[in-house]
PDB file of C-alpha atoms and ligand atoms in Angstrom:
ATOM      1  CA  MET A   1      -7.334   3.091  18.831  1.00 69.00           C
ATOM      2  CA  SER A   2     -10.735   3.579  17.262  1.00 82.00           C
ATOM      3  CA  PRO A   3     -10.364   4.790  13.676  1.00 87.00           C
ATOM      4  CA  ARG A   4     -12.817   7.565  14.577  1.00 95.00           C
ATOM      5  CA  PRO A   5     -11.732   8.839  18.010  1.00 96.00           C
ATOM      6  CA  PHE A   6     -13.351  12.241  17.419  1.00 98.00           C
ATOM      7  CA  ASP A   7     -16.856  10.947  16.677  1.00 97.00           C
ATOM      8  CA  GLY A   8     -19.427  13.292  18.199  1.00 96.00           C
ATOM      9  CA  GLN A   9     -16.912  16.097  18.715  1.00 97.00           C
ATOM     10  CA  VAL A  10     -16.564  19.478  17.102  1.00 98.00           C
ATOM     11  CA  ALA A  11     -13.025  20.564  16.230  1.00 98.00           C
ATOM     12  CA  MET A  12     -11.938  23.982  15.056  1.00 98.00           C
ATOM     13  CA  VAL A  13      -8.812  24.619  12.996  1.00 99.00           C
ATOM     14  CA  THR A  14      -7.665  28.156  12.247  1.00 99.00           C
ATOM     15  CA  GLY A  15      -5.925  28.915   8.978  1.00 98.00           C
ATOM     16  CA  ALA A  16      -7.436  25.688   7.651  1.00 98.00           C
ATOM     17  CA  GLY A  17      -7.765  26.924   4.092  1.00 98.00           C
ATOM     18  CA  SER A  18      -4.307  25.736   3.129  1.00 98.00           C
ATOM     19  CA  GLY A  19      -1.213  23.757   4.097  1.00 97.00           C
ATOM     20  CA  ILE A  20      -0.860  22.373   7.605  1.00 98.00           C
ATOM     21  CA  GLY A  21      -4.235  23.704   8.742  1.00 98.00           C
ATOM     22  CA  ARG A  22      -6.059  22.051   5.862  1.00 98.00           C
ATOM     23  CA  ALA A  23      -4.274  18.740   6.542  1.00 98.00           C
ATOM     24  CA  CYS A  24      -5.308  18.962  10.215  1.00 99.00           C
ATOM     25  CA  ALA A  25      -8.924  19.735   9.348  1.00 99.00           C
ATOM     26  CA  VAL A  26      -9.126  16.892   6.832  1.00 98.00           C
ATOM     27  CA  LEU A  27      -7.541  14.343   9.194  1.00 98.00           C
ATOM     28  CA  LEU A  28      -9.687  15.328  12.188  1.00 98.00           C
ATOM     29  CA  ALA A  29     -12.769  14.990   9.959  1.00 98.00           C
ATOM     30  CA  GLN A  30     -11.594  11.582   8.695  1.00 98.00           C
ATOM     31  CA  ARG A  31     -11.317  10.575  12.348  1.00 98.00           C
ATOM     32  CA  GLY A  32     -14.872  11.602  13.090  1.00 98.00           C
ATOM     33  CA  ALA A  33     -14.855  15.289  14.062  1.00 98.00           C
ATOM     34  CA  ALA A  34     -17.252  17.847  12.652  1.00 98.00           C
ATOM     35  CA  VAL A  35     -14.838  20.616  11.736  1.00 98.00           C
ATOM     36  CA  ILE A  36     -15.072  24.386  11.841  1.00 98.00           C
ATOM     37  CA  VAL A  37     -12.773  25.519   9.061  1.00 98.00           C
ATOM     38  CA  ASN A  38     -11.513  28.999   9.853  1.00 99.00           C
ATOM     39  CA  ASP A  39      -9.549  31.010   7.346  1.00 98.00           C
ATOM     40  CA  VAL A  40      -9.298  34.607   6.245  1.00 98.00           C
ATOM     41  CA  SER A  41      -9.511  33.333   2.665  1.00 98.00           C
ATOM     42  CA  VAL A  42     -13.052  32.613   1.472  1.00 98.00           C
ATOM     43  CA  GLU A  43     -11.762  30.378  -1.330  1.00 98.00           C
ATOM     44  CA  GLY A  44      -9.338  28.492   0.909  1.00 98.00           C
ATOM     45  CA  ALA A  45     -11.958  27.773   3.563  1.00 98.00           C
ATOM     46  CA  ALA A  46     -14.490  26.711   0.924  1.00 98.00           C
ATOM     47  CA  ALA A  47     -12.001  24.325  -0.716  1.00 98.00           C
ATOM     48  CA  THR A  48     -11.249  22.625   2.603  1.00 98.00           C
ATOM     49  CA  VAL A  49     -14.938  22.318   3.486  1.00 98.00           C
ATOM     50  CA  GLU A  50     -15.526  20.844   0.037  1.00 98.00           C
ATOM     51  CA  ALA A  51     -12.673  18.328   0.457  1.00 98.00           C
ATOM     52  CA  ILE A  52     -14.065  17.169   3.812  1.00 98.00           C
ATOM     53  CA  ARG A  53     -17.639  16.901   2.565  1.00 98.00           C
ATOM     54  CA  ALA A  54     -16.469  15.007  -0.540  1.00 98.00           C
ATOM     55  CA  GLU A  55     -15.195  12.288   1.815  1.00 98.00           C
ATOM     56  CA  GLY A  56     -18.498  12.215   3.685  1.00 98.00           C
ATOM     57  CA  GLY A  57     -17.310  14.349   6.598  1.00 98.00           C
ATOM     58  CA  ALA A  58     -18.949  17.327   8.276  1.00 98.00           C
ATOM     59  CA  ALA A  59     -17.451  20.783   7.993  1.00 98.00           C
ATOM     60  CA  HIS A  60     -18.498  24.419   8.050  1.00 98.00           C
ATOM     61  CA  ALA A  61     -16.495  27.471   7.065  1.00 98.00           C
ATOM     62  CA  ALA A  62     -15.857  30.309   9.504  1.00 98.00           C
ATOM     63  CA  VAL A  63     -14.289  33.007   7.365  1.00 98.00           C
ATOM     64  CA  ALA A  64     -12.616  35.638   9.513  1.00 99.00           C
ATOM     65  CA  ASP A  65      -9.304  37.173  10.387  1.00 99.00           C
ATOM     66  CA  VAL A  66      -8.332  35.641  13.738  1.00 99.00           C
ATOM     67  CA  SER A  67      -6.740  38.907  14.829  1.00 98.00           C
ATOM     68  CA  ASP A  68     -10.206  40.532  14.763  1.00 98.00           C
ATOM     69  CA  ARG A  69     -11.896  39.311  17.940  1.00 98.00           C
ATOM     70  CA  ALA A  70     -15.462  40.266  17.045  1.00 98.00           C
ATOM     71  CA  ALA A  71     -15.236  38.948  13.486  1.00 98.00           C
ATOM     72  CA  VAL A  72     -13.806  35.582  14.445  1.00 98.00           C
ATOM     73  CA  GLU A  73     -16.253  35.105  17.311  1.00 98.00           C
ATOM     74  CA  THR A  74     -19.239  35.878  15.095  1.00 98.00           C
ATOM     75  CA  ALA A  75     -18.024  33.563  12.318  1.00 98.00           C
ATOM     76  CA  VAL A  76     -17.193  30.698  14.671  1.00 98.00           C
ATOM     77  CA  LEU A  77     -20.498  30.828  16.535  1.00 97.00           C
ATOM     78  CA  ALA A  78     -22.386  30.876  13.217  1.00 98.00           C
ATOM     79  CA  ALA A  79     -20.353  27.881  11.982  1.00 98.00           C
ATOM     80  CA  LEU A  80     -20.978  26.001  15.231  1.00 97.00           C
ATOM     81  CA  ALA A  81     -24.722  26.561  14.871  1.00 97.00           C
ATOM     82  CA  GLY A  82     -24.497  25.597  11.183  1.00 96.00           C
ATOM     83  CA  LEU A  83     -22.857  22.276  12.033  1.00 96.00           C
ATOM     84  CA  GLY A  84     -25.676  21.416  14.397  1.00 89.00           C
ATOM     85  CA  GLY A  85     -23.419  19.180  16.448  1.00 76.00           C
ATOM     86  CA  GLY A  86     -23.876  20.770  19.872  1.00 86.00           C
ATOM     87  CA  ASP A  87     -22.494  23.974  21.299  1.00 92.00           C
ATOM     88  CA  VAL A  88     -19.062  22.848  22.505  1.00 98.00           C
ATOM     89  CA  ILE A  89     -15.855  22.968  20.516  1.00 98.00           C
ATOM     90  CA  GLY A  90     -13.808  20.192  22.084  1.00 98.00           C
ATOM     91  CA  VAL A  91     -10.657  20.536  19.988  1.00 98.00           C
ATOM     92  CA  LEU A  92      -8.969  23.746  18.914  1.00 99.00           C
ATOM     93  CA  VAL A  93      -5.929  23.954  16.655  1.00 99.00           C
ATOM     94  CA  ASN A  94      -4.429  27.451  16.628  1.00 99.00           C
ATOM     95  CA  ASN A  95      -2.625  27.236  13.301  1.00 98.00           C
ATOM     96  CA  ALA A  96      -3.395  30.458  11.379  1.00 98.00           C
ATOM     97  CA  GLY A  97      -0.172  32.104  10.440  1.00 98.00           C
ATOM     98  CA  ILE A  98       1.657  34.277   8.023  1.00 96.00           C
ATOM     99  CA  ALA A  99       4.923  33.284   6.451  1.00 87.00           C
ATOM    100  CA  SER A 100       8.149  34.336   8.006  1.00 77.00           C
ATOM    101  CA  ARG A 101       9.767  36.913   5.794  1.00 75.00           C
ATOM    102  CA  ARG A 102      13.421  36.646   6.576  1.00 85.00           C
ATOM    103  CA  LEU A 103      13.573  40.295   7.546  1.00 94.00           C
ATOM    104  CA  PRO A 104      16.539  41.825   9.314  1.00 96.00           C
ATOM    105  CA  ILE A 105      15.667  43.638  12.523  1.00 97.00           C
ATOM    106  CA  GLU A 106      16.216  47.058  10.936  1.00 97.00           C
ATOM    107  CA  GLU A 107      13.309  46.417   8.556  1.00 97.00           C
ATOM    108  CA  VAL A 108      10.740  45.311  11.118  1.00 97.00           C
ATOM    109  CA  ASP A 109       8.488  48.349  11.392  1.00 97.00           C
ATOM    110  CA  ASP A 110       5.475  48.690  13.661  1.00 98.00           C
ATOM    111  CA  ALA A 111       2.966  47.684  11.004  1.00 97.00           C
ATOM    112  CA  ILE A 112       4.848  44.442  10.288  1.00 96.00           C
ATOM    113  CA  LEU A 113       5.289  43.724  13.994  1.00 97.00           C
ATOM    114  CA  ASP A 114       1.646  44.447  14.822  1.00 98.00           C
ATOM    115  CA  ARG A 115       0.436  42.174  12.014  1.00 98.00           C
ATOM    116  CA  MET A 116       2.747  39.309  12.983  1.00 98.00           C
ATOM    117  CA  LEU A 117       1.815  39.446  16.664  1.00 98.00           C
ATOM    118  CA  GLY A 118      -1.818  40.153  15.809  1.00 98.00           C
ATOM    119  CA  VAL A 119      -2.288  37.000  13.741  1.00 98.00           C
ATOM    120  CA  HIS A 120      -0.202  34.549  15.769  1.00 98.00           C
ATOM    121  CA  VAL A 121      -0.499  35.796  19.349  1.00 98.00           C
ATOM    122  CA  LYS A 122      -3.756  37.739  19.511  1.00 98.00           C
ATOM    123  CA  GLY A 123      -5.352  35.258  17.108  1.00 99.00           C
ATOM    124  CA  ALA A 124      -4.545  32.341  19.414  1.00 99.00           C
ATOM    125  CA  PHE A 125      -5.816  34.295  22.428  1.00 99.00           C
ATOM    126  CA  HIS A 126      -9.090  35.147  20.696  1.00 98.00           C
ATOM    127  CA  CYS A 127      -9.815  31.613  19.504  1.00 99.00           C
ATOM    128  CA  THR A 128      -8.842  30.016  22.802  1.00 99.00           C
ATOM    129  CA  GLN A 129     -11.077  32.451  24.685  1.00 98.00           C
ATOM    130  CA  ILE A 130     -13.960  31.643  22.322  1.00 98.00           C
ATOM    131  CA  VAL A 131     -13.783  27.864  22.959  1.00 98.00           C
ATOM    132  CA  LEU A 132     -13.020  27.982  26.688  1.00 98.00           C
ATOM    133  CA  GLU A 133     -16.489  28.396  28.120  1.00 97.00           C
ATOM    134  CA  GLY A 134     -17.749  25.288  26.308  1.00 98.00           C
ATOM    135  CA  MET A 135     -14.690  23.208  27.183  1.00 98.00           C
ATOM    136  CA  LYS A 136     -15.020  24.143  30.863  1.00 98.00           C
ATOM    137  CA  ARG A 137     -18.710  23.273  30.820  1.00 98.00           C
ATOM    138  CA  GLN A 138     -18.054  19.803  29.373  1.00 97.00           C
ATOM    139  CA  GLY A 139     -15.022  19.305  31.611  1.00 98.00           C
ATOM    140  CA  ALA A 140     -12.689  18.441  28.746  1.00 98.00           C
ATOM    141  CA  GLY A 141     -10.838  20.042  25.896  1.00 98.00           C
ATOM    142  CA  LYS A 142      -7.727  19.815  23.772  1.00 98.00           C
ATOM    143  CA  ILE A 143      -5.867  22.812  22.443  1.00 99.00           C
ATOM    144  CA  VAL A 144      -2.925  22.435  20.080  1.00 99.00           C
ATOM    145  CA  ASN A 145      -0.960  25.531  19.134  1.00 99.00           C
ATOM    146  CA  ILE A 146       1.273  25.590  16.082  1.00 98.00           C
ATOM    147  CA  SER A 147       4.588  27.266  16.725  1.00 98.00           C
ATOM    148  CA  SER A 148       7.774  26.680  14.721  1.00 97.00           C
ATOM    149  CA  ALA A 149      11.414  25.768  15.099  1.00 97.00           C
ATOM    150  CA  MET A 150      11.842  29.531  14.779  1.00 96.00           C
ATOM    151  CA  GLY A 151      10.108  29.736  18.156  1.00 97.00           C
ATOM    152  CA  THR A 152      12.199  27.060  19.858  1.00 98.00           C
ATOM    153  CA  VAL A 153      15.665  27.762  18.486  1.00 97.00           C
ATOM    154  CA  GLY A 154      15.295  31.120  16.716  1.00 96.00           C
ATOM    155  CA  GLY A 155      16.644  31.981  13.299  1.00 94.00           C
ATOM    156  CA  ARG A 156      19.280  34.103  11.595  1.00 94.00           C
ATOM    157  CA  SER A 157      16.670  36.801  10.901  1.00 96.00           C
ATOM    158  CA  GLY A 158      12.896  37.082  10.982  1.00 96.00           C
ATOM    159  CA  SER A 159      12.866  37.976  14.672  1.00 97.00           C
ATOM    160  CA  HIS A 160       9.280  39.264  14.433  1.00 97.00           C
ATOM    161  CA  TYR A 161       8.176  35.753  13.415  1.00 97.00           C
ATOM    162  CA  ALA A 162      10.416  34.162  16.047  1.00 97.00           C
ATOM    163  CA  ALA A 163       8.864  36.461  18.668  1.00 98.00           C
ATOM    164  CA  ALA A 164       5.338  35.447  17.705  1.00 98.00           C
ATOM    165  CA  LYS A 165       6.204  31.750  17.635  1.00 98.00           C
ATOM    166  CA  GLY A 166       8.134  31.978  20.910  1.00 98.00           C
ATOM    167  CA  ALA A 167       5.119  33.597  22.531  1.00 98.00           C
ATOM    168  CA  LEU A 168       3.034  30.562  21.574  1.00 98.00           C
ATOM    169  CA  LEU A 169       5.404  28.342  23.569  1.00 98.00           C
ATOM    170  CA  SER A 170       5.069  30.362  26.763  1.00 98.00           C
ATOM    171  CA  MET A 171       1.318  30.848  26.294  1.00 98.00           C
ATOM    172  CA  THR A 172       1.010  27.059  25.985  1.00 99.00           C
ATOM    173  CA  ARG A 173       2.986  26.416  29.174  1.00 98.00           C
ATOM    174  CA  THR A 174       0.888  28.892  31.129  1.00 99.00           C
ATOM    175  CA  TRP A 175      -2.502  27.868  29.706  1.00 99.00           C
ATOM    176  CA  ALA A 176      -1.662  24.209  30.398  1.00 99.00           C
ATOM    177  CA  ARG A 177      -1.247  24.933  34.117  1.00 98.00           C
ATOM    178  CA  GLU A 178      -4.113  27.396  34.232  1.00 98.00           C
ATOM    179  CA  LEU A 179      -6.663  25.171  32.513  1.00 98.00           C
ATOM    180  CA  ALA A 180      -5.713  21.709  33.813  1.00 98.00           C
ATOM    181  CA  LYS A 181      -8.354  21.865  36.542  1.00 98.00           C
ATOM    182  CA  TRP A 182     -11.039  21.779  33.844  1.00 98.00           C
ATOM    183  CA  ASN A 183      -9.322  18.827  32.149  1.00 98.00           C
ATOM    184  CA  ILE A 184      -8.267  21.058  29.283  1.00 98.00           C
ATOM    185  CA  HIS A 185      -4.922  20.038  27.805  1.00 98.00           C
ATOM    186  CA  VAL A 186      -2.747  22.468  25.908  1.00 99.00           C
ATOM    187  CA  ASN A 187       0.293  21.520  23.850  1.00 99.00           C
ATOM    188  CA  VAL A 188       2.318  23.115  21.095  1.00 99.00           C
ATOM    189  CA  VAL A 189       3.785  21.630  17.946  1.00 99.00           C
ATOM    190  CA  ALA A 190       6.973  23.125  16.541  1.00 98.00           C
ATOM    191  CA  PRO A 191       7.425  22.096  12.918  1.00 98.00           C
ATOM    192  CA  GLY A 192      10.654  22.520  11.015  1.00 96.00           C
ATOM    193  CA  GLY A 193      10.405  23.048   7.260  1.00 95.00           C
ATOM    194  CA  VAL A 194       7.165  21.791   5.747  1.00 96.00           C
ATOM    195  CA  PHE A 195       6.141  21.981   2.086  1.00 94.00           C
ATOM    196  CA  THR A 196       3.124  24.319   1.869  1.00 92.00           C
ATOM    197  CA  ALA A 197       2.035  27.417  -0.040  1.00 87.00           C
ATOM    198  CA  ALA A 198       3.961  29.433   2.534  1.00 84.00           C
ATOM    199  CA  THR A 199       7.257  27.757   1.643  1.00 86.00           C
ATOM    200  CA  ALA A 200       6.661  26.988  -2.048  1.00 82.00           C
ATOM    201  CA  THR A 201       8.170  30.291  -3.106  1.00 82.00           C
ATOM    202  CA  ILE A 202      11.472  29.719  -1.313  1.00 81.00           C
ATOM    203  CA  ARG A 203      14.069  28.975  -3.957  1.00 80.00           C
ATOM    204  CA  ASN A 204      15.985  25.695  -3.693  1.00 86.00           C
ATOM    205  CA  TYR A 205      13.910  24.703  -0.643  1.00 85.00           C
ATOM    206  CA  ALA A 206      13.827  20.995  -1.520  1.00 86.00           C
ATOM    207  CA  GLU A 207      17.548  21.011  -2.327  1.00 90.00           C
ATOM    208  CA  GLU A 208      18.325  22.750   0.979  1.00 88.00           C
ATOM    209  CA  ALA A 209      16.537  20.010   2.892  1.00 90.00           C
ATOM    210  CA  LYS A 210      18.856  17.301   1.566  1.00 92.00           C
ATOM    211  CA  THR A 211      21.817  18.755   3.407  1.00 94.00           C
ATOM    212  CA  ARG A 212      20.086  20.472   6.326  1.00 93.00           C
ATOM    213  CA  VAL A 213      17.782  17.739   7.543  1.00 97.00           C
ATOM    214  CA  PRO A 214      19.123  14.339   8.720  1.00 97.00           C
ATOM    215  CA  ILE A 215      16.060  12.591   7.298  1.00 97.00           C
ATOM    216  CA  GLY A 216      16.971  14.244   3.975  1.00 96.00           C
ATOM    217  CA  ARG A 217      13.797  16.145   3.232  1.00 96.00           C
ATOM    218  CA  PHE A 218      11.370  18.669   4.648  1.00 95.00           C
ATOM    219  CA  GLY A 219       8.031  17.519   5.986  1.00 97.00           C
ATOM    220  CA  GLU A 220       4.593  17.191   4.478  1.00 97.00           C
ATOM    221  CA  PRO A 221       1.525  18.883   6.031  1.00 98.00           C
ATOM    222  CA  GLU A 222       0.027  15.455   6.755  1.00 98.00           C
ATOM    223  CA  GLU A 223       3.050  14.596   8.920  1.00 98.00           C
ATOM    224  CA  ILE A 224       2.253  17.560  11.160  1.00 98.00           C
ATOM    225  CA  ALA A 225      -1.459  16.780  11.107  1.00 98.00           C
ATOM    226  CA  SER A 226      -0.916  13.250  12.448  1.00 98.00           C
ATOM    227  CA  LEU A 227       0.959  14.673  15.445  1.00 98.00           C
ATOM    228  CA  VAL A 228      -1.737  17.278  16.035  1.00 99.00           C
ATOM    229  CA  ALA A 229      -4.452  14.604  15.872  1.00 98.00           C
ATOM    230  CA  PHE A 230      -2.574  12.496  18.416  1.00 98.00           C
ATOM    231  CA  LEU A 231      -2.219  15.433  20.822  1.00 98.00           C
ATOM    232  CA  ALA A 232      -5.911  16.236  20.352  1.00 98.00           C
ATOM    233  CA  SER A 233      -6.953  12.654  21.153  1.00 98.00           C
ATOM    234  CA  GLN A 234      -7.592  10.772  24.365  1.00 97.00           C
ATOM    235  CA  GLU A 235      -4.337   8.889  23.679  1.00 98.00           C
ATOM    236  CA  ALA A 236      -2.534  12.025  24.862  1.00 98.00           C
ATOM    237  CA  ASN A 237      -4.409  12.509  28.141  1.00 98.00           C
ATOM    238  CA  TYR A 238      -1.250  12.670  30.260  1.00 98.00           C
ATOM    239  CA  ILE A 239       0.477  15.205  28.025  1.00 98.00           C
ATOM    240  CA  THR A 240      -0.001  18.901  28.645  1.00 99.00           C
ATOM    241  CA  GLY A 241       2.155  21.998  28.480  1.00 99.00           C
ATOM    242  CA  GLN A 242       4.617  20.309  26.136  1.00 98.00           C
ATOM    243  CA  THR A 243       6.418  21.425  23.027  1.00 98.00           C
ATOM    244  CA  VAL A 244       6.635  18.629  20.480  1.00 98.00           C
ATOM    245  CA  SER A 245       9.011  19.197  17.584  1.00 98.00           C
ATOM    246  CA  ALA A 246       8.630  17.625  14.143  1.00 98.00           C
ATOM    247  CA  ASN A 247      11.604  18.532  11.988  1.00 98.00           C
ATOM    248  CA  GLY A 248      13.228  15.404  10.542  1.00 98.00           C
ATOM    249  CA  GLY A 249      16.030  15.733  13.092  1.00 98.00           C
ATOM    250  CA  GLU A 250      17.134  19.181  11.924  1.00 97.00           C
ATOM    251  CA  PHE A 251      16.984  20.470  15.488  1.00 97.00           C
ATOM    252  CA  ILE A 252      17.527  18.030  18.329  1.00 96.00           C
ATOM    253  CA  HIS A 253      17.127  19.473  21.805  1.00 86.00           C
TER     254      HIS A 253
HETATM  255  N1  NAD B 301       5.372  25.505   6.376  1.00 70.66           N
HETATM  256  C1  NAD B 301       6.350  25.526   7.254  1.00 70.66           C
HETATM  257  O1  NAD B 301       7.522  25.241   6.942  1.00 70.66           O
HETATM  258  C2  NAD B 301       6.065  25.878   8.696  1.00 70.66           C
HETATM  259  C3  NAD B 301       7.062  25.640   9.648  1.00 70.66           C
HETATM  260  C4  NAD B 301       6.834  25.942  10.967  1.00 70.66           C
HETATM  261  C5  NAD B 301       5.626  26.493  11.344  1.00 70.66           C
HETATM  262  N2  NAD B 301       4.664  26.739  10.412  1.00 70.66           N
HETATM  263  C6  NAD B 301       3.419  27.327  10.881  1.00 70.66           C
HETATM  264  O2  NAD B 301       2.357  26.493  10.508  1.00 70.66           O
HETATM  265  C7  NAD B 301       1.176  27.278  10.333  1.00 70.66           C
HETATM  266  C8  NAD B 301       0.592  26.976   8.963  1.00 70.66           C
HETATM  267  O3  NAD B 301       1.530  27.334   7.975  1.00 70.66           O
HETATM  268  P1  NAD B 301       1.466  26.796   6.481  1.00 70.66           P
HETATM  269  O4  NAD B 301       2.862  26.551   6.069  1.00 70.66           O
HETATM  270  O5  NAD B 301       0.455  25.718   6.364  1.00 70.66           O
HETATM  271  O6  NAD B 301       1.003  28.135   5.760  1.00 70.66           O
HETATM  272  P2  NAD B 301      -0.081  28.394   4.624  1.00 70.66           P
HETATM  273  O7  NAD B 301       0.193  29.775   4.152  1.00 70.66           O
HETATM  274  O8  NAD B 301      -0.144  27.277   3.648  1.00 70.66           O
HETATM  275  O9  NAD B 301      -1.442  28.382   5.477  1.00 70.66           O
HETATM  276  C9  NAD B 301      -1.753  29.372   6.409  1.00 70.66           C
HETATM  277  C10 NAD B 301      -3.238  29.647   6.333  1.00 70.66           C
HETATM  278  O10 NAD B 301      -3.551  30.623   7.348  1.00 70.66           O
HETATM  279  C11 NAD B 301      -4.445  31.546   6.781  1.00 70.66           C
HETATM  280  N3  NAD B 301      -4.363  32.811   7.506  1.00 70.66           N
HETATM  281  C12 NAD B 301      -3.364  33.724   7.453  1.00 70.66           C
HETATM  282  N4  NAD B 301      -3.649  34.766   8.234  1.00 70.66           N
HETATM  283  C13 NAD B 301      -4.861  34.505   8.795  1.00 70.66           C
HETATM  284  C14 NAD B 301      -5.674  35.200   9.700  1.00 70.66           C
HETATM  285  N5  NAD B 301      -5.323  36.415  10.153  1.00 70.66           N
HETATM  286  N6  NAD B 301      -6.858  34.638  10.089  1.00 70.66           N
HETATM  287  C15 NAD B 301      -7.220  33.438   9.602  1.00 70.66           C
HETATM  288  N7  NAD B 301      -6.483  32.736   8.725  1.00 70.66           N
HETATM  289  C16 NAD B 301      -5.310  33.256   8.337  1.00 70.66           C
HETATM  290  C17 NAD B 301      -4.010  31.678   5.327  1.00 70.66           C
HETATM  291  O11 NAD B 301      -5.029  32.242   4.522  1.00 70.66           O
HETATM  292  C18 NAD B 301      -3.649  30.255   4.983  1.00 70.66           C
HETATM  293  O12 NAD B 301      -4.751  29.548   4.455  1.00 70.66           O
HETATM  294  C19 NAD B 301       1.599  28.728  10.512  1.00 70.66           C
HETATM  295  O13 NAD B 301       1.287  29.141  11.825  1.00 70.66           O
HETATM  296  C20 NAD B 301       3.088  28.681  10.294  1.00 70.66           C
HETATM  297  O14 NAD B 301       3.731  29.728  10.960  1.00 70.66           O
HETATM  298  C21 NAD B 301       4.864  26.441   9.088  1.00 70.66           C
END
């Protein structure tokens, strides 16, 4: 494989100001992509852009809340123009997410539910709709959605998060069939526990991993990014509609 399989391509990663999204953006840039770094956090997006540029890569921030269709479209189109690398986004990683609060069902009110579904489900719809026209025009595209083991196997609580992540699985399966005729491939990655800002506050997280995960630890953002980069590459041209889990063997199905 060429060390720079994404040369000449524009990739967009949502929620790229931190954690898994940042690792994806950095790796795609290292492999040649010019990257649109979306995040709702100005500082987070700027730090990722800075990290990519410091390594000689190309990146542009697109600061917006993915659940706000108009805001994200405006920011992404401005970033695309700012990159100056053509008008097609060939790779989209729908990663933006909010942490699963382990809420019991009784505590999931409408505001919490709307926010959870708004960011994960509506956000992925908005961003996918934004990139589609260009992907269809060039007759190729790769979309990688980030779900969770909470989406594939559920949890003991946090059903609002499980609902949002489960929706990403069925959206992926449907989009894969719907978009295959334009050579657009859609897959979904379901990580288990990964050390990021979202999980840093969970007490005894590292200790928990030693007993819960056969490999004996939770994952690193870079270990999810390498899977995402594979699915986004030409190496994965016969893979679409699939859920790929990365969880150190915690869930085997
Ligand atoms: N860390 C884990 O253990 C784990 C496990 C499974 C799945 N995931 C999923 O991976 C993705 C990334 O999680 P992470 O652990 O890197 O979290 P993180 O909190 O480190 O990063 C998430 C990023 O998304 C951004 N974001 C949040 N809401 C947004 C919005 N409305 N619009 C744009 N950006 C927004 C945040 O500002 C943040 O920079 C999420 O979808 C999460 O559900 C994480």
